[in-house]
Coordinates of C-alpha atoms and ligand atoms in Angstrom, one line a residue:
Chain A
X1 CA 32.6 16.1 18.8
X2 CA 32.7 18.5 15.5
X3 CA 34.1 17.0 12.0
X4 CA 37.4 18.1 10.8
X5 CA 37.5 20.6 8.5
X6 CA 36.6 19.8 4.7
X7 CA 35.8 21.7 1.4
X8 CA 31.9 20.9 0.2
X9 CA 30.6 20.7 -3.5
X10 CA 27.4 19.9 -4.9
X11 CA 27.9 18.2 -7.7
X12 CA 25.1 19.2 -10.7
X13 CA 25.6 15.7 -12.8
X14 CA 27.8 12.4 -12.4
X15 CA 30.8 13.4 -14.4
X16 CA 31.2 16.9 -12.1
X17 CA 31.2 14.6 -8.9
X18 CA 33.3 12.0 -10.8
X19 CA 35.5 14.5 -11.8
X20 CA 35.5 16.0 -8.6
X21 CA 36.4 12.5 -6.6
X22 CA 39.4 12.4 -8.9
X23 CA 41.1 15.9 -8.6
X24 CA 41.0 15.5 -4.6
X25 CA 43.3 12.8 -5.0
X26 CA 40.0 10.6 -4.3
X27 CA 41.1 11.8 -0.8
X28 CA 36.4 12.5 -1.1
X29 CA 33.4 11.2 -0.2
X30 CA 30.4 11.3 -1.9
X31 CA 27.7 12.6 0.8
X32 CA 24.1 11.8 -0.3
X33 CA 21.7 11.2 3.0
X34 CA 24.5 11.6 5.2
X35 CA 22.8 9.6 8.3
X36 CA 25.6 7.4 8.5
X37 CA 28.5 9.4 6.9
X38 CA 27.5 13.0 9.0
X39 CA 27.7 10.6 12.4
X40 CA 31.2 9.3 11.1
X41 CA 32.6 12.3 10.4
X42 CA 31.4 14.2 13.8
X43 CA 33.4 11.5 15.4
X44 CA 36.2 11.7 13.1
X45 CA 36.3 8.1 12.6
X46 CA 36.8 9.8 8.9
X47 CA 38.5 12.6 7.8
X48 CA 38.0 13.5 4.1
X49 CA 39.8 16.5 2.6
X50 CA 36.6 17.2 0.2
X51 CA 32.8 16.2 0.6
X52 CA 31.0 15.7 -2.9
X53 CA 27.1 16.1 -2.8
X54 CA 25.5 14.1 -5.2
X55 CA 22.2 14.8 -3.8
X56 CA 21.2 16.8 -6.6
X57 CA 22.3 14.8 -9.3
X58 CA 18.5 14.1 -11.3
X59 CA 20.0 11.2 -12.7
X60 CA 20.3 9.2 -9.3
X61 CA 17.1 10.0 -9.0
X62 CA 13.7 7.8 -9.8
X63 CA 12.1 4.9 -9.9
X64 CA 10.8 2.7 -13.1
X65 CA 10.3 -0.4 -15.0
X66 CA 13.3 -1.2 -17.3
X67 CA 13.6 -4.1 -19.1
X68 CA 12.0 -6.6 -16.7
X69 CA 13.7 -4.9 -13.7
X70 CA 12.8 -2.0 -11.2
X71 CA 15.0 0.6 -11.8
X72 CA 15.7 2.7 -8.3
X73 CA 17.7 5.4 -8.5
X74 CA 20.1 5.6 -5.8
X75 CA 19.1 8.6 -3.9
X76 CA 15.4 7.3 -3.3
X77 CA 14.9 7.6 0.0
X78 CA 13.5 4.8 2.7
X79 CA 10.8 6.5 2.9
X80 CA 10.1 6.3 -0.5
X81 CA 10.2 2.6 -0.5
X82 CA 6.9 3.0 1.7
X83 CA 5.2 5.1 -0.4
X84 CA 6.0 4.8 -4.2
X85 CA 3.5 2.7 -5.5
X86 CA 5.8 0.9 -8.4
X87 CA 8.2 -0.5 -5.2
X88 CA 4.9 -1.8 -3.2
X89 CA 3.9 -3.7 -6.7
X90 CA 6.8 -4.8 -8.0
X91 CA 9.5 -4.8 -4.8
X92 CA 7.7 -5.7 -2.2
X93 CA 10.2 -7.3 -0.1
X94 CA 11.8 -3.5 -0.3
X95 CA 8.3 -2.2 0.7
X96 CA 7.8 -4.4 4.0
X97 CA 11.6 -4.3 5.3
X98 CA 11.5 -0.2 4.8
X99 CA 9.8 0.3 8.6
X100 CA 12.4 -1.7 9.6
X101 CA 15.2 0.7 8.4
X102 CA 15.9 3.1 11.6
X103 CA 13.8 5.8 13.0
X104 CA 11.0 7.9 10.6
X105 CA 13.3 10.9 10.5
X106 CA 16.6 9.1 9.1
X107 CA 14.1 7.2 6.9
X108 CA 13.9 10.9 5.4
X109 CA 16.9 11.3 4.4
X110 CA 18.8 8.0 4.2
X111 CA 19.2 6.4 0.4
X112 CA 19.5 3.4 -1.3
X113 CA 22.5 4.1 -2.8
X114 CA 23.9 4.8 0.6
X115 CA 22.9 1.8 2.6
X116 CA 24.1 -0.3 -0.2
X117 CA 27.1 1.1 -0.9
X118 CA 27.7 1.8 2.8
X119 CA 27.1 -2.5 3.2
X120 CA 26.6 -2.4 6.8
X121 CA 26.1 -6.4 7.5
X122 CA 23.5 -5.2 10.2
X123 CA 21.3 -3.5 7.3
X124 CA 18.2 -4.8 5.9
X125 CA 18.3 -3.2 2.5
X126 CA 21.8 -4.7 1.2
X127 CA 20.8 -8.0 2.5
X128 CA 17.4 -7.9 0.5
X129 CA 19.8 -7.0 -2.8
X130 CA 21.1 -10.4 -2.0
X131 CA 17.1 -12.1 -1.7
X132 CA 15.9 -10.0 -4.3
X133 CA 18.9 -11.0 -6.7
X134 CA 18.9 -7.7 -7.5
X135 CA 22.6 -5.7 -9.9
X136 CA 23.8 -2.6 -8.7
X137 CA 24.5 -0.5 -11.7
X138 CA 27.7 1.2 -10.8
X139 CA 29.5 4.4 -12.8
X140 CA 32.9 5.6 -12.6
X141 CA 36.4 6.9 -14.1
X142 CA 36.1 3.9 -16.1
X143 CA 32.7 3.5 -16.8
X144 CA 28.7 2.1 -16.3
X145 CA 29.1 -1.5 -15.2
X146 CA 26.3 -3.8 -13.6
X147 CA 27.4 -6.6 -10.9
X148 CA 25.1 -8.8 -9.6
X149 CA 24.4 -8.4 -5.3
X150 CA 26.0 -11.9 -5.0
X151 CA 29.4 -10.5 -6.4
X152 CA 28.5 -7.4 -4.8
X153 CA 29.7 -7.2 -0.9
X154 CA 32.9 -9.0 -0.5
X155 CA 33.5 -8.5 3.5
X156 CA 33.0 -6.0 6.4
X157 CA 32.0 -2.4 4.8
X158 CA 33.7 -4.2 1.4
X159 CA 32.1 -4.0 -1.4
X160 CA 32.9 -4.2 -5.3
X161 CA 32.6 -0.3 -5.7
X162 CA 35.8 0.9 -6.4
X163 CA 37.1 4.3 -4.6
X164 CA 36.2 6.9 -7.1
X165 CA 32.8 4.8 -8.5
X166 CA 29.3 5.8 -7.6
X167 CA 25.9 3.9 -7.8
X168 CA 23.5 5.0 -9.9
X169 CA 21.1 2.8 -9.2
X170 CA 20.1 -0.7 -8.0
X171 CA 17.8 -3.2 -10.6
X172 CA 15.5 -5.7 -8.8
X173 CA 14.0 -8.1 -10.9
X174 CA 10.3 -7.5 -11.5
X175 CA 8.0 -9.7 -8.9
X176 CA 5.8 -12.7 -10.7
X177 CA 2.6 -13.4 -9.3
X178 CA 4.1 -17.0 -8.6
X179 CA 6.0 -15.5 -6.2
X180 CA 6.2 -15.2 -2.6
X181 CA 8.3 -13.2 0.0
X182 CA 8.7 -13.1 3.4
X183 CA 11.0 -10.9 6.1
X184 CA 11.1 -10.1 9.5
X185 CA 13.8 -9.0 12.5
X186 CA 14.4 -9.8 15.9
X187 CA 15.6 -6.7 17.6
X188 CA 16.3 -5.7 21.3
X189 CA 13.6 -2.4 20.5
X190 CA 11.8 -1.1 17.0
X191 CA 14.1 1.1 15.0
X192 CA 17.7 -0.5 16.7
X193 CA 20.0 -2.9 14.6
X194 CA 18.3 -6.1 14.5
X195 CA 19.9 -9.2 16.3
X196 CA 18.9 -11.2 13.4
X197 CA 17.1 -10.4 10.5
X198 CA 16.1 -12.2 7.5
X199 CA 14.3 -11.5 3.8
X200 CA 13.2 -14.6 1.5
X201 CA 12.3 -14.3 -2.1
X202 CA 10.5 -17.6 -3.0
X203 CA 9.1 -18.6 -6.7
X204 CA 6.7 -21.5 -6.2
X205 CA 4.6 -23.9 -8.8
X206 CA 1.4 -24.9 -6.3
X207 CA 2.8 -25.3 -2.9
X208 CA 6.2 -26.3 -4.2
X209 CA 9.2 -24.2 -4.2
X210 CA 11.1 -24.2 -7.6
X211 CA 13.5 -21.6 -6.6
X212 CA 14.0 -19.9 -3.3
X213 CA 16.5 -17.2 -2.4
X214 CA 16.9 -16.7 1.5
X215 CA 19.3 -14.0 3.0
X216 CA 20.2 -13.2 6.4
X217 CA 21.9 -10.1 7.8
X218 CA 23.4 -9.2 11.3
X219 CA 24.9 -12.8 11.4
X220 CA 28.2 -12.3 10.0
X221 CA 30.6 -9.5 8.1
X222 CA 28.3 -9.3 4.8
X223 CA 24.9 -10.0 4.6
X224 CA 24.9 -13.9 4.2
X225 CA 22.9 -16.2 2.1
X226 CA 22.2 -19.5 3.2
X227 CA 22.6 -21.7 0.3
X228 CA 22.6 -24.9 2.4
X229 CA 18.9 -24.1 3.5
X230 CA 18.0 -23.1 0.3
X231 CA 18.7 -26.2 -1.0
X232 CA 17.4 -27.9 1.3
X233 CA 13.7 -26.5 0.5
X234 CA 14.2 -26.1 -3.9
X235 CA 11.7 -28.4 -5.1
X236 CA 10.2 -30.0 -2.2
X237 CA 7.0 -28.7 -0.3
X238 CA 6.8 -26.1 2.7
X239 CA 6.1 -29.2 5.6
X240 CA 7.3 -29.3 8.7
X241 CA 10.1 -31.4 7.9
X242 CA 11.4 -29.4 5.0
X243 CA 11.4 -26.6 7.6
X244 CA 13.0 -28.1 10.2
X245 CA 15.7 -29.6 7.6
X246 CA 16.4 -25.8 6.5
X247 CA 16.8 -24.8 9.9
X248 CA 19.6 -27.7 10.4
X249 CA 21.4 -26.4 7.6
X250 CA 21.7 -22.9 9.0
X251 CA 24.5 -24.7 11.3
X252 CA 26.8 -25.1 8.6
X253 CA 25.6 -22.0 6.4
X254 CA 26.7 -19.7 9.0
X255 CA 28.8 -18.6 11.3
X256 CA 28.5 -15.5 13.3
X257 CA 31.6 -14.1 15.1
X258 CA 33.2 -14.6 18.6
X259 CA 33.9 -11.7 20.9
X260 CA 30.7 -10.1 20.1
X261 CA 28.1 -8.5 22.2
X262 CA 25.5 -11.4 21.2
X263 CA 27.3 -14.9 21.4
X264 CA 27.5 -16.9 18.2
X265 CA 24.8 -19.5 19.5
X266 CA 22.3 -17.0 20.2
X267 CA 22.6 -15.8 17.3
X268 CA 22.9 -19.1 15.6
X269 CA 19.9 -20.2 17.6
X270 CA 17.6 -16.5 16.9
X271 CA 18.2 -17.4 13.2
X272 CA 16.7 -20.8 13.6
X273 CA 14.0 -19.5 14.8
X274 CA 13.5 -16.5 12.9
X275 CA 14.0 -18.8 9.8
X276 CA 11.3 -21.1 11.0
X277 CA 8.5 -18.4 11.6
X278 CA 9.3 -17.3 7.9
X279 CA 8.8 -20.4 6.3
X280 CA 5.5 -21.0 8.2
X281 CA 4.8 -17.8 7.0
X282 CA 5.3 -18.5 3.2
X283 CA 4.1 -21.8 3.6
X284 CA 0.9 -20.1 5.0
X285 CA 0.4 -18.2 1.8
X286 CA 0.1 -21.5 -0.4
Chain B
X1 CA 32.2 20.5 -17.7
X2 CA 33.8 20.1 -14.4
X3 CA 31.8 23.1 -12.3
X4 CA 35.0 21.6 -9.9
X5 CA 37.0 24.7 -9.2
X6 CA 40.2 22.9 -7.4
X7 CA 41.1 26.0 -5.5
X8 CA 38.3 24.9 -3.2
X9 CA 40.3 21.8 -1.6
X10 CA 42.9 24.4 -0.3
X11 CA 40.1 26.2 1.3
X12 CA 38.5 24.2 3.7
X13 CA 37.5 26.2 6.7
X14 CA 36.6 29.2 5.0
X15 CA 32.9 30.2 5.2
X16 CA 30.3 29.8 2.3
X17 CA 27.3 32.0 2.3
X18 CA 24.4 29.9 2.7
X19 CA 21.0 31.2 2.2
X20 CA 17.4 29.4 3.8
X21 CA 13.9 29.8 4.3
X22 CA 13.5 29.7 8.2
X23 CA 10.4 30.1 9.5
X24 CA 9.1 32.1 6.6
X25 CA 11.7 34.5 6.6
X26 CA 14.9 34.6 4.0
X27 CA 18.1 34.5 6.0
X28 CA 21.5 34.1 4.7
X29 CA 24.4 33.1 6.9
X30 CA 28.0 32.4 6.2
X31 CA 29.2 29.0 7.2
X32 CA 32.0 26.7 7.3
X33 CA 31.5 23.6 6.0
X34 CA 31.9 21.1 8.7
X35 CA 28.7 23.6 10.7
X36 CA 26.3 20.9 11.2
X37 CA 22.6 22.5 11.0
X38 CA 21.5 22.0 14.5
X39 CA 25.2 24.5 14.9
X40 CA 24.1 27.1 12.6
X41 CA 21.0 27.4 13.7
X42 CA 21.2 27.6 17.2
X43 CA 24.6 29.8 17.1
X44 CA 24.3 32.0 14.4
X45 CA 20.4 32.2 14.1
X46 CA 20.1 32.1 17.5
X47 CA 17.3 29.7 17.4
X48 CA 18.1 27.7 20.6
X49 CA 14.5 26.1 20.9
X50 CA 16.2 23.3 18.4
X51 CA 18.1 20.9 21.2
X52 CA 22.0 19.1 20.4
X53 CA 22.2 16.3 22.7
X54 CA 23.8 13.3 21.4
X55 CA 25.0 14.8 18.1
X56 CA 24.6 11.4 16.5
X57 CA 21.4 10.7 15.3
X58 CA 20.1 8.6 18.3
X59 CA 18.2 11.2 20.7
X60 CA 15.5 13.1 18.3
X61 CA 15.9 16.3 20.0
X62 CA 17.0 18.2 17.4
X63 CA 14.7 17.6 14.7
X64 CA 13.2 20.5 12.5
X65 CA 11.1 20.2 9.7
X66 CA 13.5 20.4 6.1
X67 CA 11.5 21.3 3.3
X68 CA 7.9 19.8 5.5
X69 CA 10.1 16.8 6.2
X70 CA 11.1 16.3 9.9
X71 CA 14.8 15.4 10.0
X72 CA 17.7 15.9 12.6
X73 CA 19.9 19.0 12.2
X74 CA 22.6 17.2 13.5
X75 CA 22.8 14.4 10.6
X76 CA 23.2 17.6 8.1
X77 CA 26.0 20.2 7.5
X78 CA 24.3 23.4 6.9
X79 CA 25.6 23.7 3.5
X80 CA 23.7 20.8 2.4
X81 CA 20.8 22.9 3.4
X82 CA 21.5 25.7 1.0
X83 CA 18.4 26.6 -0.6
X84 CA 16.2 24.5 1.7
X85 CA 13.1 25.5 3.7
X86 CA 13.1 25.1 7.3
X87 CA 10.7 25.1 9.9
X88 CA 12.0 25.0 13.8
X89 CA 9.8 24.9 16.9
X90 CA 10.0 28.5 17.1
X91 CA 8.2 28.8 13.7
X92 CA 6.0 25.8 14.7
X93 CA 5.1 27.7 17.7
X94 CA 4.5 31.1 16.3
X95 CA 2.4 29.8 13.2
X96 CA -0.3 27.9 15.8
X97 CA 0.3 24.6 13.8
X98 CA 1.0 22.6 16.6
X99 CA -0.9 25.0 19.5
X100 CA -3.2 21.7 19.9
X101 CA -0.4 19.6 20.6
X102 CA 1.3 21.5 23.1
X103 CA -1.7 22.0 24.9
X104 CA -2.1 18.6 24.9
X105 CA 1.7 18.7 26.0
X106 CA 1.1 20.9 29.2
X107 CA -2.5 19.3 30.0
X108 CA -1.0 15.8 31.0
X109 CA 2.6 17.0 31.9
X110 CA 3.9 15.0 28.9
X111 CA 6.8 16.7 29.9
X112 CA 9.2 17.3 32.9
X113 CA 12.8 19.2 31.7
X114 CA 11.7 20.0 28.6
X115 CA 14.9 19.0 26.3
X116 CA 12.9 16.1 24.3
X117 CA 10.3 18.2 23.6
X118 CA 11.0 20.5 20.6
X119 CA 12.0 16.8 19.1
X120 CA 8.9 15.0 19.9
X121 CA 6.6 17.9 18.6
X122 CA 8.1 17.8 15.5
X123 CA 7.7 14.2 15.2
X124 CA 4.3 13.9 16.4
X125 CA 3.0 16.8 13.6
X126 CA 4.8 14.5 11.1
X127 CA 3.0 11.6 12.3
X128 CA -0.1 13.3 12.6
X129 CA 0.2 14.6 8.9
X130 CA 1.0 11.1 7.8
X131 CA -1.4 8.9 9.5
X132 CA -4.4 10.8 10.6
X133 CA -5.4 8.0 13.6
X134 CA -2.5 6.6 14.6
X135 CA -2.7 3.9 17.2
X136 CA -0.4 4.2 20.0
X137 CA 1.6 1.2 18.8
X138 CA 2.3 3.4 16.0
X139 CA 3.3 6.8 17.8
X140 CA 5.2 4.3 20.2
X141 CA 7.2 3.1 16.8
X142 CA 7.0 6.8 15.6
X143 CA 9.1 7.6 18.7
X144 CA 11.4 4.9 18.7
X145 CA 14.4 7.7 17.6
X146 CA 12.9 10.5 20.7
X147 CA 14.8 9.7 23.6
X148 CA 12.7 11.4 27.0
X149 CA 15.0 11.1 30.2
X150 CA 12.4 12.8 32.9
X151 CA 8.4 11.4 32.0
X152 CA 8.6 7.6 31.0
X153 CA 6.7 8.4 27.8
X154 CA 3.0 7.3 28.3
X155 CA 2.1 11.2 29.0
X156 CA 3.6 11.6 25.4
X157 CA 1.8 9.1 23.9
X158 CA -1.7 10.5 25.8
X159 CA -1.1 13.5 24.5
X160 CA -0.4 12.5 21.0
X161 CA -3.2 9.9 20.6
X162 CA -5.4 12.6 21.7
X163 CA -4.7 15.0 19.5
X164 CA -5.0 12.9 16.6
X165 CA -8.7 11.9 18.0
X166 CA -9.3 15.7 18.6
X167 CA -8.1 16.4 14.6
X168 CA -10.0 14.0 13.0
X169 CA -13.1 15.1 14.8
X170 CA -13.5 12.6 18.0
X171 CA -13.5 13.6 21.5
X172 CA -10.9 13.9 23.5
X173 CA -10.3 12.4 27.2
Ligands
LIG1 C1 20.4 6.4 14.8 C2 20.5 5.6 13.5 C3 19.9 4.4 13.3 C4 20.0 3.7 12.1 N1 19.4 2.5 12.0 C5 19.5 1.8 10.8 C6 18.9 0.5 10.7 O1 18.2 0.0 11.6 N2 19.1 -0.1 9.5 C7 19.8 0.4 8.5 O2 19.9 -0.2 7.4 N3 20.4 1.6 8.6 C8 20.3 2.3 9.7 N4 20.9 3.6 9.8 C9 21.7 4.0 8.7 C10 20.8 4.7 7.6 O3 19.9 3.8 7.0 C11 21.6 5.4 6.5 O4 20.8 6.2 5.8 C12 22.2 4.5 5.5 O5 23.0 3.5 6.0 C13 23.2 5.3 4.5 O6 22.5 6.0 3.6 P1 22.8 7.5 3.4 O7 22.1 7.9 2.1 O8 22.4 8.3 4.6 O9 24.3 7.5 3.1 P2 25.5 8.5 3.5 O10 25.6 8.6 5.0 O11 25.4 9.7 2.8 O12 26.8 7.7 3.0 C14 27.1 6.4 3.5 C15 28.4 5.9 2.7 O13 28.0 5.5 1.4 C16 28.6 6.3 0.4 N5 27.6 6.6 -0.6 C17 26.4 7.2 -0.4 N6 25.7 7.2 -1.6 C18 26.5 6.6 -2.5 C19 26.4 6.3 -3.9 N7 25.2 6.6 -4.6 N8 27.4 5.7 -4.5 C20 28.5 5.4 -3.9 N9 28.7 5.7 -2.6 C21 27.7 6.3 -1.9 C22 29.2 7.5 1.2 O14 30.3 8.0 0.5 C23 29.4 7.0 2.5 O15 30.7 6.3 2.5 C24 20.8 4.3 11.0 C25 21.3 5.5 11.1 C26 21.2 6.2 12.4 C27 21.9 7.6 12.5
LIG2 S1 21.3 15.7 18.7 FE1 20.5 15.0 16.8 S2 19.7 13.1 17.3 FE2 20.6 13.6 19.2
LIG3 S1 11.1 15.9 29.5 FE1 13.2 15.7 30.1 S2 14.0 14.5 28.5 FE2 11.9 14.4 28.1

């Protein structure tokens, strides 16, 4: 199938695609890698009167320290988070879920920006926002604002961006050599949605854990994080009964949805499991 | 400071002028906006090695190489392309960048109809120009988005593990 028809126009800087978004009656979207908006619009599950590129638009683009955070400019790619240097060093968790991210060839052209703003609950990046505690800096009509990733996606494809409002950029807290990280998916094959997937950001004194941040995505209609098992692990040390006592917890943390493809206890169950191999996996490091 | 002109929202299907490297050569085309690439170059460039199947990102055979990055042409309205260079498996072919693979290709019948194959060529010379020895868990994950109907894949991979040995100055089997 072929999109409906739309007027294009490359926007030069923010305040032309701003600008822009707002004279079409925000009746727009904002197009930057296009590998999940270009499929949407082919089978016009949208139909926007006016595409706005924001692709070149230099200040969306690049990545560097700021004020204890790593600044990345919306329109990096996924490829990019394999091969820029500053994200291996100080966004690692970025760097290892980045294979996971579709095939080679979207991970050329598919952004940041995009996957978060897009918040598909089956996507690793937005749920590694949520690990990493990352803010997404946002700008629009009414301004730059930062919100935090836990305020950030508030239900299926919801998110605090406001029609109209772009992301400039997403902040992830510098890593600390007294932390670990851990992530990994269970998918049917490489490259599809995963089943489950899961991203931990750990800070640990020794071998115990003073602060843990653990998020899950494909589970639920956001990516999730599980608070229960996180406090189930804050200040204790990685044995196999602090595992196993996360793992419980993941019962009451979440609650994947009926009528799907994959029934709630699998899923339920694959996260358990996934969880556990994670944990022995950070516990490992020690 | 707009660079907006509003006139455009009344104009949607007209035709821009787009202009591109392909294959070395300057072209300029005029295009609606809603042309998806894989569209304008097969229909008004009449480049019809580049394959449409599944128009949606999920079969690899229309990949092409946008500015030396391999990317489908289907996941990109040709006005986003303004400006770009792009290489197709015509220009692939012609320039002898990929004569080694194709070989390789034809040698172990790593192909049966043909449609994956512009797609996985383009893939495997981005592979190849990425990771110089790629094991064939890696051109397996390479080709997790190449979707092959007829051989099954393990020709493919053959061919593509062999080239890379060939490159980097092993022998080949
Ligand atoms: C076959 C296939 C498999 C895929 N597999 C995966 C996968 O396993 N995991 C995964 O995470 N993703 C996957 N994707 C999606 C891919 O990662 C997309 O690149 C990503 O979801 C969106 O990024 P984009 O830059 O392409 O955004 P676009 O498609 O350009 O835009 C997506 C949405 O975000 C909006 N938007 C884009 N940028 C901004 C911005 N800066 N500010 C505000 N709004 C913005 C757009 O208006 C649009 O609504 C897959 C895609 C395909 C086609
Ligand atoms: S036609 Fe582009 S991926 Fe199938
Ligand atoms: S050779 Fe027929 S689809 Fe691959």
């Amino acid at each position: 199938m072929k999109a409906r028809a739309f007027s294009y126009f490359r926007a030069a800087t923010i305040d032309q695609a701003l600008d822009a978004h707002a004279r079409a009656g925000d009746d727009a979207r904002f197009i930057a890698g296009g590998q999940s908006l270009v499929p949407a619009l082919s089978l016009r599950l949208q139909a926007p009167r006016l595409l706005i590129d924001i692709t070149h638009i230099d200040e969306l683009r690049g990545v560097r320290r700021e004020g204890g955070y790593l600044r990345i400019g919306a329109l990096t790619r996924h490829c990019e988070m394999l091969t820029e240097a500053s994200i291996a060093e100080s966004a690692p968790l970025l760097h290892v879920a980045a294979p996971f991210v579709a095939h080679p060839a979207i991970r050329n052209r598919g952004t940041i920006g995009g996957s978060v703003a897009l918040a598909d609950p089956a996507s690793e990046f937005p749920a590694m926002t949520l690990a990493l505690d990352a803010e997404i800096e946002i700008v629009g009509p009414s301004g730059r604002r930062r919100v935090k990733a836990d305020d950030f996606f508030i239900d299926l494809f919801e998110t605090a961006l406001q029609p109209g409002e772009l992301i400039a950029a997403i902040h992830v807290p510098l890593f600390r050599a007294d932390q670990r990280f851990a992530f990994d998916e269970l998918a049917r094959r490489r490259g599809d949605y995963a089943l489950v997937g899961c991203g931990i950001m750990a800070t640990c004194q020794g071998s115990r854990i003073e602060d843990i941040r653990i998020s899950f995505f494909s589970v639920g209609n956001t990516p999730t994080r599980v608070k229960g098992a996180e406090r189930a692990l804050i200040g204790a040390r990685l044995d196999v009964e602090r595992i196993a006592a996360a793992q419980r917890a993941l019962e009451c943390d979440l609650a994947p949805p009926e009528g799907d493809e994959v029934p709630p206890a699998m899923r339920l169950h694959l996260a358990r499991v996934l969880l556990g191999r994670l944990l022995g996996r950070l516990g490992e490091g020690a | 400071m707009s660079g907006f002109d509003e006139t455009l929202l009344g104009e949607a299907d007209e035709t821009v002028r787009v202009r591109f490297v392909v294959n070395g050569r300057k072209v300029a085309c005029e295009v609606a906006p809603r042309e998806t690439l894989v569209d304008c170059l097969r229909e008004k460039l009449e480049l019809t090695g580049t394959h449409a199947g599944c128009e949606m990102g999920a079969c690899g055979a229309c990949l092409i190489q946008l500015d030396g990055r391999a990317v489908h042409s289907c996941l990109i309205f040709a006005v986003q392309a303004d400006g770009a260079r792009i290489d197709t498996i015509e220009g692939l072919s012609e320039s002898g960048v990929i004569a080694d693979l194709q070989a390789e290709f034809h040698r172990r019948n790593a192909l049966q109809c043909g449609f994956c194959t512009p797609g996985m060529l383009v893939n495997a010379e981005e592979l190849l120009s990425l990771v110089a020895q790629p094991s064939r868990e890696q051109i397996r994950d390479a080709l997790s988005g190449n979707y092959c109907r007829c051989t099954g894949y393990e020709a493919i991979i053959d061919a593509i593990y062999a080239v890379a040995k060939a490159r980097s100055g092993g022998v080949t089997t």
